PDB file of C-alpha atoms in Angstrom:
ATOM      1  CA  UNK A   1       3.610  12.091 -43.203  1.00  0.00           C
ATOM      2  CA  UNK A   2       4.545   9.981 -39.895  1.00  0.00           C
ATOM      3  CA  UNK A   3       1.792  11.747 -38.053  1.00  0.00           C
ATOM      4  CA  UNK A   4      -0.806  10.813 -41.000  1.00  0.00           C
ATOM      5  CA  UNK A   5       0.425   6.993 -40.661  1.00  0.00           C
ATOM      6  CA  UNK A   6       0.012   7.479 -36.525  1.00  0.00           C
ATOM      7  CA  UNK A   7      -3.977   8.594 -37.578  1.00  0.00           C
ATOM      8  CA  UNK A   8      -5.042   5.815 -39.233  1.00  0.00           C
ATOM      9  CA  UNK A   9      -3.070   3.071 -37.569  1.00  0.00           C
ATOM     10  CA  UNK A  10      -4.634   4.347 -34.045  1.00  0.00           C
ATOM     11  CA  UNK A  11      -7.456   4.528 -36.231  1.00  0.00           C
ATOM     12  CA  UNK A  12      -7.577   0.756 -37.636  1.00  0.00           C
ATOM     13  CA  UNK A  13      -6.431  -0.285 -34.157  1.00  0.00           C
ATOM     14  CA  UNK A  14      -9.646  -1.090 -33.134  1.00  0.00           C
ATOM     15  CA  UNK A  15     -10.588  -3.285 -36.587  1.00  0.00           C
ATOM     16  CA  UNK A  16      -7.864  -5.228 -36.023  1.00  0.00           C
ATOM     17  CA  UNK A  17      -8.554  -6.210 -32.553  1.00  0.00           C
ATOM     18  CA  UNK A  18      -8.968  -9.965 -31.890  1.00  0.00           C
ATOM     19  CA  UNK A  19     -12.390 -10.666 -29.899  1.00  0.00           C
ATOM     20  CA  UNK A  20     -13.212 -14.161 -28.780  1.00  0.00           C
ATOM     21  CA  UNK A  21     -16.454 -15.481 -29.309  1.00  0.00           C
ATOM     22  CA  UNK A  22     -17.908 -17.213 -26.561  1.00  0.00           C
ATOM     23  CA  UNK A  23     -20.309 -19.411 -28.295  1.00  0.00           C
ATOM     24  CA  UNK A  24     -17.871 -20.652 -30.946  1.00  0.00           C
ATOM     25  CA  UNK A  25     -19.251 -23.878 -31.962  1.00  0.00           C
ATOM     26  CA  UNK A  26     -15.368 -25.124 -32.954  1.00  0.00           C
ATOM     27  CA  UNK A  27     -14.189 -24.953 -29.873  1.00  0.00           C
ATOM     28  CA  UNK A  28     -11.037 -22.687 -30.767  1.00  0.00           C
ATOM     29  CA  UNK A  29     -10.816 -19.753 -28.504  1.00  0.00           C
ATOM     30  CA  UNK A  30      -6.833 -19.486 -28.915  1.00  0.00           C
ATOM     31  CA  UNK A  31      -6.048 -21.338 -25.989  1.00  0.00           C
ATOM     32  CA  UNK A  32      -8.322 -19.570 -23.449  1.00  0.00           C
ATOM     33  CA  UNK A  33     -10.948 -20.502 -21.140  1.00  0.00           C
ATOM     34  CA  UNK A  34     -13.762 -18.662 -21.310  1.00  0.00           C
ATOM     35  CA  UNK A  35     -16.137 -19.390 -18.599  1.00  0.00           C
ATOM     36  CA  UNK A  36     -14.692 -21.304 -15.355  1.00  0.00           C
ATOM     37  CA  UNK A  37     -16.229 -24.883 -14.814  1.00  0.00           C
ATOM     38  CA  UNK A  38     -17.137 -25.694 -11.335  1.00  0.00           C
ATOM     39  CA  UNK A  39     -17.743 -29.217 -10.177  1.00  0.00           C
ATOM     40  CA  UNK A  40     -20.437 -29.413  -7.942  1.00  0.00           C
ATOM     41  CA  UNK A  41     -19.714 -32.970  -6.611  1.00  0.00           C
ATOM     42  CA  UNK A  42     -16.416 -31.969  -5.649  1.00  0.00           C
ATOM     43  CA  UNK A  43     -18.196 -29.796  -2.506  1.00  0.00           C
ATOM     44  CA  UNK A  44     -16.525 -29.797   0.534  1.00  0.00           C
ATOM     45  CA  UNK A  45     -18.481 -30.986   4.183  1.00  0.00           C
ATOM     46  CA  UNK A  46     -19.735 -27.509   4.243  1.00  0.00           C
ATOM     47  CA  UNK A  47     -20.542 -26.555   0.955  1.00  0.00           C
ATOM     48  CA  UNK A  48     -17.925 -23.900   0.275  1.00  0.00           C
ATOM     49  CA  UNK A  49     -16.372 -25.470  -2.299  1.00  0.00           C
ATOM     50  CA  UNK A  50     -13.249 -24.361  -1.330  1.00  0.00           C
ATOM     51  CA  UNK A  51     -13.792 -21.089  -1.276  1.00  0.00           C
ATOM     52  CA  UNK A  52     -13.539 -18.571   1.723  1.00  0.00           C
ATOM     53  CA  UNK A  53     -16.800 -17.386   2.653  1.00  0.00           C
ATOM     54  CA  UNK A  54     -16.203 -15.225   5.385  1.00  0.00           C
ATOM     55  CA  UNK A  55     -12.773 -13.917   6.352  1.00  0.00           C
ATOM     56  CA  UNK A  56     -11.201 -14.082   9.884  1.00  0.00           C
ATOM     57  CA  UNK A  57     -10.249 -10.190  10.715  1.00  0.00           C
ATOM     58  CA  UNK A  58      -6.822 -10.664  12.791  1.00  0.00           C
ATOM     59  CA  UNK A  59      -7.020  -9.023  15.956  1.00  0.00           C
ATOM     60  CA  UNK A  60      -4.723  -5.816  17.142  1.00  0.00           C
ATOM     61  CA  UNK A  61      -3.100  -4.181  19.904  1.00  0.00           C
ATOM     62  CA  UNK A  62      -2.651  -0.453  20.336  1.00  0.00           C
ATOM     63  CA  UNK A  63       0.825   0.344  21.373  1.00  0.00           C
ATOM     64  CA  UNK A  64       2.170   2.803  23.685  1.00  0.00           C
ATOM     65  CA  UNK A  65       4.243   4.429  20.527  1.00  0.00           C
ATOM     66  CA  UNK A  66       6.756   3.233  18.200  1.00  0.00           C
ATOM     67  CA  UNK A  67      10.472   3.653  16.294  1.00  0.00           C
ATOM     68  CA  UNK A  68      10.375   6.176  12.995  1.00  0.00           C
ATOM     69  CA  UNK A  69      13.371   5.984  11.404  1.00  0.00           C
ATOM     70  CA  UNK A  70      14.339   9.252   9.598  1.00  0.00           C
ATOM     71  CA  UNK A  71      16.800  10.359   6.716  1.00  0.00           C
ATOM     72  CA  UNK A  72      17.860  13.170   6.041  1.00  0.00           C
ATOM     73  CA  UNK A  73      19.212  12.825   2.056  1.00  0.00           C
ATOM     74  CA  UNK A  74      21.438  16.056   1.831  1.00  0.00           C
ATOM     75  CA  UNK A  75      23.288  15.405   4.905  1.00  0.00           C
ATOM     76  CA  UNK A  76      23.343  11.259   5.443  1.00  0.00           C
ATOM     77  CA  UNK A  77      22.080  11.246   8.386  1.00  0.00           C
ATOM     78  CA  UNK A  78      20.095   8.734   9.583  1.00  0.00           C
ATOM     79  CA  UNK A  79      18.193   8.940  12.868  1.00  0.00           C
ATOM     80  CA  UNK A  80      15.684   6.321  15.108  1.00  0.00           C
ATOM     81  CA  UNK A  81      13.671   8.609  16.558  1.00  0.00           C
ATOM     82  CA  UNK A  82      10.793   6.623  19.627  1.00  0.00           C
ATOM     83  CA  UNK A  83       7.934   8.692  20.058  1.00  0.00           C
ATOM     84  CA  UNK A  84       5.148   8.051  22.545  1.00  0.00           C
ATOM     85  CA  UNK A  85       1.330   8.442  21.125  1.00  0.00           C
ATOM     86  CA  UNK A  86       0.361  11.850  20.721  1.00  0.00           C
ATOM     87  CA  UNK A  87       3.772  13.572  20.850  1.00  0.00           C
ATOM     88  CA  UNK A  88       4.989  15.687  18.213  1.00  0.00           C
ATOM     89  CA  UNK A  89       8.502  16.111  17.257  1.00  0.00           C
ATOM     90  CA  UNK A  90      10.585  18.259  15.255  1.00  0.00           C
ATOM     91  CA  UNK A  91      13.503  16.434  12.901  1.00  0.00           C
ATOM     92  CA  UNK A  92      15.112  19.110  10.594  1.00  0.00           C
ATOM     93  CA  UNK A  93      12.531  21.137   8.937  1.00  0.00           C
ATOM     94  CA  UNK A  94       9.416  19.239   9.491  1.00  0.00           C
ATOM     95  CA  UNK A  95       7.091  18.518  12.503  1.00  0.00           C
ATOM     96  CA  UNK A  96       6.175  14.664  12.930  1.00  0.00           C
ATOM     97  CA  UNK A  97       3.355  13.853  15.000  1.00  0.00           C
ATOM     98  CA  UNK A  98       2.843  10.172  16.068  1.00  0.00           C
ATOM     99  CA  UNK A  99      -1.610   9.505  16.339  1.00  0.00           C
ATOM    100  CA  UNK A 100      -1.657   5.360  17.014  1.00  0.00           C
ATOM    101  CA  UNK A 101       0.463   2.552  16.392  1.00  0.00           C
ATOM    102  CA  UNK A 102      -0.557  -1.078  16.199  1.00  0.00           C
ATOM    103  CA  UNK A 103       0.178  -4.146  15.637  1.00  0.00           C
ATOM    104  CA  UNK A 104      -1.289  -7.765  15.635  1.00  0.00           C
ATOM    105  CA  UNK A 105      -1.735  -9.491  18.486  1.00  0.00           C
ATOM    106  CA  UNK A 106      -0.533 -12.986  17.456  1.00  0.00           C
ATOM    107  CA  UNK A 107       2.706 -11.432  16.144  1.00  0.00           C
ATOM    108  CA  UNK A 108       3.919  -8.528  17.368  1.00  0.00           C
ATOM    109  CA  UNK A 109       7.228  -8.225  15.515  1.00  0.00           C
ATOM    110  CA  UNK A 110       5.780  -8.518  12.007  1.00  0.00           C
ATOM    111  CA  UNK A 111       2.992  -5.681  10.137  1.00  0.00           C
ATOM    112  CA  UNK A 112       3.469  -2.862  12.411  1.00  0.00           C
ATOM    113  CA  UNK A 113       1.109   0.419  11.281  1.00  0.00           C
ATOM    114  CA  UNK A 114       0.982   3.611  12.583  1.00  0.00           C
ATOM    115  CA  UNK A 115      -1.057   7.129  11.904  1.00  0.00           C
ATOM    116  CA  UNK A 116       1.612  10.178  11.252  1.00  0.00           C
ATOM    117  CA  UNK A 117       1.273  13.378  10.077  1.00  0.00           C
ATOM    118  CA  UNK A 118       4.176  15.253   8.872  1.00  0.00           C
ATOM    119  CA  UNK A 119       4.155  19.534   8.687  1.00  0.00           C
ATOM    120  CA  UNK A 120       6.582  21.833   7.589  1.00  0.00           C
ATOM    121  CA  UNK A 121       7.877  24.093  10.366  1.00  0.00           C
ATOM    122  CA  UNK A 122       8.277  27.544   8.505  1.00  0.00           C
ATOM    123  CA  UNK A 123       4.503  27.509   6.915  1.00  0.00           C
ATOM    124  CA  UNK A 124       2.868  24.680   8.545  1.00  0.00           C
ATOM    125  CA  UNK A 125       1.813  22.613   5.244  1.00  0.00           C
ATOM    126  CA  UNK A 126       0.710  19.081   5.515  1.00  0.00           C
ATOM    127  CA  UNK A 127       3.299  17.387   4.103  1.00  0.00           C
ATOM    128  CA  UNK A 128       1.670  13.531   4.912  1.00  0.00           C
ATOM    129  CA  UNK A 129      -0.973  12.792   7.083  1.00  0.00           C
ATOM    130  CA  UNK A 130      -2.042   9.350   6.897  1.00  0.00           C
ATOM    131  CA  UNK A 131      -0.997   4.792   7.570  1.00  0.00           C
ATOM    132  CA  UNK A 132       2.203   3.757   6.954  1.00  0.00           C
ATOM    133  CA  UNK A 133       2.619  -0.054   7.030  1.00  0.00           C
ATOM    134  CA  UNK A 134       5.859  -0.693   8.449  1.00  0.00           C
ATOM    135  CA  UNK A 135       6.302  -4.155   6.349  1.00  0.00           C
ATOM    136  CA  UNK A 136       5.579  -2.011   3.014  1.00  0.00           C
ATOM    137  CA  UNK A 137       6.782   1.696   3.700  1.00  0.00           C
ATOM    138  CA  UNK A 138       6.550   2.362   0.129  1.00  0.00           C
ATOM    139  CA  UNK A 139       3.067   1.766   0.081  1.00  0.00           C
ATOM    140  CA  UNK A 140       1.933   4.831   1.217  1.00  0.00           C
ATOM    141  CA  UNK A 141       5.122   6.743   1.384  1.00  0.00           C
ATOM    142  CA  UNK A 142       5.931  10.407   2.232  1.00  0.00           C
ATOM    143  CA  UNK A 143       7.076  12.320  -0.656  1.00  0.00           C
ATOM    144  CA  UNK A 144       9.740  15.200   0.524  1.00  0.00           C
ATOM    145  CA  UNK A 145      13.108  16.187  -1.930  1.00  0.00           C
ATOM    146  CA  UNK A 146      15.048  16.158   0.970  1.00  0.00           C
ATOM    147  CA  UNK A 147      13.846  13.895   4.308  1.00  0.00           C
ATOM    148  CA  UNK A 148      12.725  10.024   4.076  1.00  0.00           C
ATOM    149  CA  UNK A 149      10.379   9.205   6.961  1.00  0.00           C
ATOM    150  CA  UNK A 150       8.897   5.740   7.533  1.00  0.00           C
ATOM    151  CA  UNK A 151       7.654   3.511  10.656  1.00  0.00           C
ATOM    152  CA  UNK A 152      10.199   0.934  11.753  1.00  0.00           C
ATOM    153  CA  UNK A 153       7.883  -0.874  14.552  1.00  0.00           C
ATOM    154  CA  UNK A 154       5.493   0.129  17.746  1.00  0.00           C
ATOM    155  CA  UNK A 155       6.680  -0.128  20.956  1.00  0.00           C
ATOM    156  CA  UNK A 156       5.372  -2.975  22.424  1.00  0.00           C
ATOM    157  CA  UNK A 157       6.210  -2.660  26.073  1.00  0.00           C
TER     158      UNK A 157
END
């Protein structure tokens, strides 16, 4: 009987959707704008309106190699481990190679990325290969059950 009432209210879902209509002639749309309204006296110097029309790419430095900071969850530890550009390691079980780290020039301390790849030592699987952004290191995160690995900084000098 439940399953029944599931059917037909997925069913009349659709029916009893709300849909605004953009050329309602009483001007009630619930609240909501429907098409933006641009004031074209209010053009800046240039034109632009405000807007950004082309975007400034912010330049980068390659570093020399950088700080990964490792965890191992079973054990506790926790380990800074420098590696140069091109060197691989071995932390526990896995095999972490270092490509490229960068940074931006204006500010080296801040938005640090770097290129690993990350194998398993008994079979050789490619357990991450890929950026991590060491401002956001869950953004493209390693996924092991048992080690954490994510870029701390380059090393600058």
């Amino acid at each position: 009987m439940m399953r029944a009432f599931l059917l037909v209210l997925l069913l009349a879902a659709p029916a009893m959707a709300q849909q605004l209509d953009p050329n309602n002639s009483d001007g009630d749309n619930g609240g909501f704008t429907l098409e933006p309204e641009l004031d074209v006296d209010g053009a800046g110097e240039d034109g632009s309106f405000g807007f950004v029309i082309e975007e400034e790419q912010e330049k980068v430095v390659t570093a020399s190699g950088a700080v990964v900071r490792a965890l191992d969850r079973v054990s506790g530890a926790l380990s800074d481990i420098e590696m140069m550009s091109g060197q691989t390691i071995g932390y526990g079980r896995l095999f972490v190679t270092l490509g490229e780290c960068r940074y931006p020039e204006s500010n080296p301390a801040s938005n640090a990325f770097g290129y690993l790849a990350i194998r398993n030592k008994s079979d050789g699987d490619t357990l991450f290969q890929g950026w991590m952004v060491a401002s956001s290191p869950a953004l493209n995160a390693m996924d092991h059950p048992r080690y954490d690995l994510w870029l701390l900084r380059c090393i600058t000098s």
